[in-house]
Amino acid sequence: MALIEFKRCPHCGKTTWQEFVPQAPPAPSYWRCRDCGDRRDARRISVGQSALLNHGRIQTDQLCADVLIVDISPRGAKLRSDEEMPVVVREGERLLFNPQLQPFGELARYHPSIVRWIRDGDFGVHFERPLAMASVDIMRIVKN
């Protein structure tokens, strides 16, 4: 069970639930905000111009749809709704996300995620459990 406190986040400034994270040295604090999370300390791998080729899949109770992967990290991903088949998600909604970047392995299965933000047709998901892969391994898979 996680140790949590209700206090002000030094990063986003909101007073919200803070979660104690024992592995802090790369981060400035042992406490992580549950609202802003630690999405900025994970290196994002931009899919770039090949974004049209990298389709992931999301699944909720109401829908199962393809999405475009804009960038991905061990902690989450920035996704774009496909123009031909728009996806409607809500902030805070739980969903399953499959990056479909490998034929098998960690980037080929569904990961429980939470929608953290929505802007225009893009939205960000935070993985409930970070991927076991390092950013450099994800980059090799995306770039090849």
PDB file of C-alpha atoms in Angstrom:
ATOM      1  CA  MET A   1       0.000   0.000   0.000  1.00  0.00           C
ATOM      2  CA  ALA A   2       1.358   3.414  -0.972  1.00  0.00           C
ATOM      3  CA  LEU A   3       2.134   6.118   1.571  1.00  0.00           C
ATOM      4  CA  ILE A   4       0.206   9.266   0.605  1.00  0.00           C
ATOM      5  CA  GLU A   5      -0.258  12.785   1.969  1.00  0.00           C
ATOM      6  CA  PHE A   6      -2.580  15.628   1.000  1.00  0.00           C
ATOM      7  CA  LYS A   7      -0.291  18.613   0.386  1.00  0.00           C
ATOM      8  CA  ARG A   8       0.834  21.226  -2.162  1.00  0.00           C
ATOM      9  CA  CYS A   9       2.730  19.917  -5.195  1.00  0.00           C
ATOM     10  CA  PRO A  10       6.027  21.771  -5.786  1.00  0.00           C
ATOM     11  CA  HIS A  11       5.744  21.117  -9.520  1.00  0.00           C
ATOM     12  CA  CYS A  12       2.163  22.053 -10.509  1.00  0.00           C
ATOM     13  CA  GLY A  13       1.214  24.092  -7.400  1.00  0.00           C
ATOM     14  CA  LYS A  14      -2.066  22.226  -6.745  1.00  0.00           C
ATOM     15  CA  THR A  15      -2.969  20.970  -3.313  1.00  0.00           C
ATOM     16  CA  THR A  16      -3.601  17.311  -4.017  1.00  0.00           C
ATOM     17  CA  TRP A  17      -2.646  13.795  -3.004  1.00  0.00           C
ATOM     18  CA  GLN A  18       1.094  13.181  -3.034  1.00  0.00           C
ATOM     19  CA  GLU A  19       2.476   9.650  -3.242  1.00  0.00           C
ATOM     20  CA  PHE A  20       5.778   8.634  -1.623  1.00  0.00           C
ATOM     21  CA  VAL A  21       8.206   7.184  -4.182  1.00  0.00           C
ATOM     22  CA  PRO A  22      11.249   5.476  -2.640  1.00  0.00           C
ATOM     23  CA  GLN A  23      13.407   5.709  -5.801  1.00  0.00           C
ATOM     24  CA  ALA A  24      13.756   9.508  -5.997  1.00  0.00           C
ATOM     25  CA  PRO A  25      17.381  10.418  -6.858  1.00  0.00           C
ATOM     26  CA  PRO A  26      16.748  11.279 -10.529  1.00  0.00           C
ATOM     27  CA  ALA A  27      13.656  13.217  -9.397  1.00  0.00           C
ATOM     28  CA  PRO A  28      13.879  16.350  -7.213  1.00  0.00           C
ATOM     29  CA  SER A  29      11.606  14.895  -4.521  1.00  0.00           C
ATOM     30  CA  TYR A  30      10.526  11.642  -2.907  1.00  0.00           C
ATOM     31  CA  TRP A  31       6.915  12.808  -3.294  1.00  0.00           C
ATOM     32  CA  ARG A  32       4.991  12.596  -6.577  1.00  0.00           C
ATOM     33  CA  CYS A  33       1.771  14.440  -7.318  1.00  0.00           C
ATOM     34  CA  ARG A  34      -1.062  12.160  -8.397  1.00  0.00           C
ATOM     35  CA  ASP A  35      -2.427  14.908 -10.680  1.00  0.00           C
ATOM     36  CA  CYS A  36       0.671  15.943 -12.614  1.00  0.00           C
ATOM     37  CA  GLY A  37       2.467  12.652 -11.939  1.00  0.00           C
ATOM     38  CA  ASP A  38       6.036  12.269 -13.038  1.00  0.00           C
ATOM     39  CA  ARG A  39       5.466  12.410 -16.779  1.00  0.00           C
ATOM     40  CA  ARG A  40       8.234  14.957 -17.246  1.00  0.00           C
ATOM     41  CA  ASP A  41      11.011  12.826 -15.759  1.00  0.00           C
ATOM     42  CA  ALA A  42      10.521  10.050 -18.324  1.00  0.00           C
ATOM     43  CA  ARG A  43      12.199  10.521 -21.689  1.00  0.00           C
ATOM     44  CA  ARG A  44       9.598  10.570 -24.454  1.00  0.00           C
ATOM     45  CA  ILE A  45      10.300   8.813 -27.729  1.00  0.00           C
ATOM     46  CA  SER A  46       8.770  10.818 -30.563  1.00  0.00           C
ATOM     47  CA  VAL A  47       7.368   8.702 -33.347  1.00  0.00           C
ATOM     48  CA  GLY A  48       7.740  11.636 -35.767  1.00  0.00           C
ATOM     49  CA  GLN A  49       6.655  11.463 -39.401  1.00  0.00           C
ATOM     50  CA  SER A  50       5.963   7.751 -39.128  1.00  0.00           C
ATOM     51  CA  ALA A  51       3.066   8.482 -36.754  1.00  0.00           C
ATOM     52  CA  LEU A  52       0.621   7.521 -39.486  1.00  0.00           C
ATOM     53  CA  LEU A  53       2.169   4.050 -39.519  1.00  0.00           C
ATOM     54  CA  ASN A  54       2.132   3.517 -35.754  1.00  0.00           C
ATOM     55  CA  HIS A  55      -1.387   2.669 -34.735  1.00  0.00           C
ATOM     56  CA  GLY A  56      -2.061   1.621 -31.186  1.00  0.00           C
ATOM     57  CA  ARG A  57      -5.367   0.362 -29.849  1.00  0.00           C
ATOM     58  CA  ILE A  58      -7.384   1.540 -26.876  1.00  0.00           C
ATOM     59  CA  GLN A  59     -10.199  -0.320 -25.206  1.00  0.00           C
ATOM     60  CA  THR A  60     -12.781   0.910 -22.706  1.00  0.00           C
ATOM     61  CA  ASP A  61     -16.100  -0.491 -21.524  1.00  0.00           C
ATOM     62  CA  GLN A  62     -17.836   1.262 -24.426  1.00  0.00           C
ATOM     63  CA  LEU A  63     -15.342   1.193 -27.293  1.00  0.00           C
ATOM     64  CA  CYS A  64     -12.361  -0.428 -28.933  1.00  0.00           C
ATOM     65  CA  ALA A  65     -10.552   1.791 -31.453  1.00  0.00           C
ATOM     66  CA  ASP A  66      -7.268   2.510 -33.182  1.00  0.00           C
ATOM     67  CA  VAL A  67      -5.282   5.622 -32.238  1.00  0.00           C
ATOM     68  CA  LEU A  68      -2.096   7.181 -33.596  1.00  0.00           C
ATOM     69  CA  ILE A  69       0.940   7.163 -31.282  1.00  0.00           C
ATOM     70  CA  VAL A  70       2.605  10.606 -31.242  1.00  0.00           C
ATOM     71  CA  ASP A  71       5.155   9.747 -28.557  1.00  0.00           C
ATOM     72  CA  ILE A  72       5.678   7.102 -25.916  1.00  0.00           C
ATOM     73  CA  SER A  73       7.753   6.628 -22.769  1.00  0.00           C
ATOM     74  CA  PRO A  74       7.990   3.944 -20.082  1.00  0.00           C
ATOM     75  CA  ARG A  75       5.386   5.896 -18.057  1.00  0.00           C
ATOM     76  CA  GLY A  76       2.829   6.891 -20.671  1.00  0.00           C
ATOM     77  CA  ALA A  77       2.016   7.986 -24.192  1.00  0.00           C
ATOM     78  CA  LYS A  78       0.659  10.897 -26.194  1.00  0.00           C
ATOM     79  CA  LEU A  79      -2.034   9.633 -28.547  1.00  0.00           C
ATOM     80  CA  ARG A  80      -4.008  11.192 -31.377  1.00  0.00           C
ATOM     81  CA  SER A  81      -7.508  10.281 -32.384  1.00  0.00           C
ATOM     82  CA  ASP A  82      -7.723   8.952 -35.941  1.00  0.00           C
ATOM     83  CA  GLU A  83      -9.590  11.460 -38.151  1.00  0.00           C
ATOM     84  CA  GLU A  84     -11.508   8.714 -39.940  1.00  0.00           C
ATOM     85  CA  MET A  85     -12.653   7.137 -36.676  1.00  0.00           C
ATOM     86  CA  PRO A  86     -12.609   9.763 -33.892  1.00  0.00           C
ATOM     87  CA  VAL A  87     -12.359   8.557 -30.296  1.00  0.00           C
ATOM     88  CA  VAL A  88     -14.110  10.237 -27.391  1.00  0.00           C
ATOM     89  CA  VAL A  89     -12.402   9.792 -24.010  1.00  0.00           C
ATOM     90  CA  ARG A  90     -12.759  11.687 -20.737  1.00  0.00           C
ATOM     91  CA  GLU A  91     -10.035  12.968 -18.441  1.00  0.00           C
ATOM     92  CA  GLY A  92      -9.562  10.501 -15.586  1.00  0.00           C
ATOM     93  CA  GLU A  93     -11.084   7.620 -17.551  1.00  0.00           C
ATOM     94  CA  ARG A  94      -9.442   4.213 -17.178  1.00  0.00           C
ATOM     95  CA  LEU A  95      -8.661   2.319 -20.355  1.00  0.00           C
ATOM     96  CA  LEU A  96      -6.449  -0.384 -21.804  1.00  0.00           C
ATOM     97  CA  PHE A  97      -3.772   0.683 -24.308  1.00  0.00           C
ATOM     98  CA  ASN A  98      -1.880  -1.604 -26.672  1.00  0.00           C
ATOM     99  CA  PRO A  99       0.978   0.156 -28.529  1.00  0.00           C
ATOM    100  CA  GLN A 100       1.182  -2.680 -31.101  1.00  0.00           C
ATOM    101  CA  LEU A 101       4.861  -1.802 -31.750  1.00  0.00           C
ATOM    102  CA  GLN A 102       6.121  -5.389 -31.493  1.00  0.00           C
ATOM    103  CA  PRO A 103       4.808  -8.749 -32.708  1.00  0.00           C
ATOM    104  CA  PHE A 104       5.205 -10.010 -29.113  1.00  0.00           C
ATOM    105  CA  GLY A 105       6.605  -8.627 -25.857  1.00  0.00           C
ATOM    106  CA  GLU A 106       5.761  -5.691 -23.648  1.00  0.00           C
ATOM    107  CA  LEU A 107       4.875  -3.334 -26.517  1.00  0.00           C
ATOM    108  CA  ALA A 108       2.453  -5.881 -27.945  1.00  0.00           C
ATOM    109  CA  ARG A 109       0.015  -6.255 -25.063  1.00  0.00           C
ATOM    110  CA  TYR A 110      -2.603  -4.143 -23.308  1.00  0.00           C
ATOM    111  CA  HIS A 111      -1.548  -1.882 -20.419  1.00  0.00           C
ATOM    112  CA  PRO A 112      -4.017  -0.457 -17.865  1.00  0.00           C
ATOM    113  CA  SER A 113      -3.846   3.334 -18.235  1.00  0.00           C
ATOM    114  CA  ILE A 114      -5.532   6.552 -17.129  1.00  0.00           C
ATOM    115  CA  VAL A 115      -6.323   9.514 -19.396  1.00  0.00           C
ATOM    116  CA  ARG A 116      -4.458  12.471 -17.827  1.00  0.00           C
ATOM    117  CA  TRP A 117      -5.197  15.294 -20.275  1.00  0.00           C
ATOM    118  CA  ILE A 118      -7.084  16.068 -23.496  1.00  0.00           C
ATOM    119  CA  ARG A 119      -6.268  18.810 -26.036  1.00  0.00           C
ATOM    120  CA  ASP A 120      -7.968  19.008 -29.440  1.00  0.00           C
ATOM    121  CA  GLY A 121      -7.619  15.504 -30.937  1.00  0.00           C
ATOM    122  CA  ASP A 122      -4.634  14.565 -28.743  1.00  0.00           C
ATOM    123  CA  PHE A 123      -4.738  12.995 -25.302  1.00  0.00           C
ATOM    124  CA  GLY A 124      -2.184  11.672 -22.841  1.00  0.00           C
ATOM    125  CA  VAL A 125      -2.336   8.374 -20.997  1.00  0.00           C
ATOM    126  CA  HIS A 126      -0.368   7.426 -17.903  1.00  0.00           C
ATOM    127  CA  PHE A 127       0.403   3.732 -17.453  1.00  0.00           C
ATOM    128  CA  GLU A 128      -0.690   2.379 -14.071  1.00  0.00           C
ATOM    129  CA  ARG A 129       2.527   0.343 -14.015  1.00  0.00           C
ATOM    130  CA  PRO A 130       5.537   1.742 -15.896  1.00  0.00           C
ATOM    131  CA  LEU A 131       6.934  -0.375 -18.695  1.00  0.00           C
ATOM    132  CA  ALA A 132       9.924  -2.509 -17.727  1.00  0.00           C
ATOM    133  CA  MET A 133      11.722  -1.336 -20.876  1.00  0.00           C
ATOM    134  CA  ALA A 134      14.184   1.555 -20.854  1.00  0.00           C
ATOM    135  CA  SER A 135      13.617   4.549 -23.149  1.00  0.00           C
ATOM    136  CA  VAL A 136      16.579   3.530 -25.355  1.00  0.00           C
ATOM    137  CA  ASP A 137      15.018   0.100 -25.955  1.00  0.00           C
ATOM    138  CA  ILE A 138      11.703   1.711 -26.893  1.00  0.00           C
ATOM    139  CA  MET A 139      13.570   4.071 -29.255  1.00  0.00           C
ATOM    140  CA  ARG A 140      15.242   1.138 -31.027  1.00  0.00           C
ATOM    141  CA  ILE A 141      11.873  -0.508 -31.593  1.00  0.00           C
ATOM    142  CA  VAL A 142      10.178   2.708 -32.789  1.00  0.00           C
ATOM    143  CA  LYS A 143      13.010   3.790 -35.103  1.00  0.00           C
ATOM    144  CA  ASN A 144      13.498   0.360 -36.707  1.00  0.00           C
TER     145      ASN A 144
END
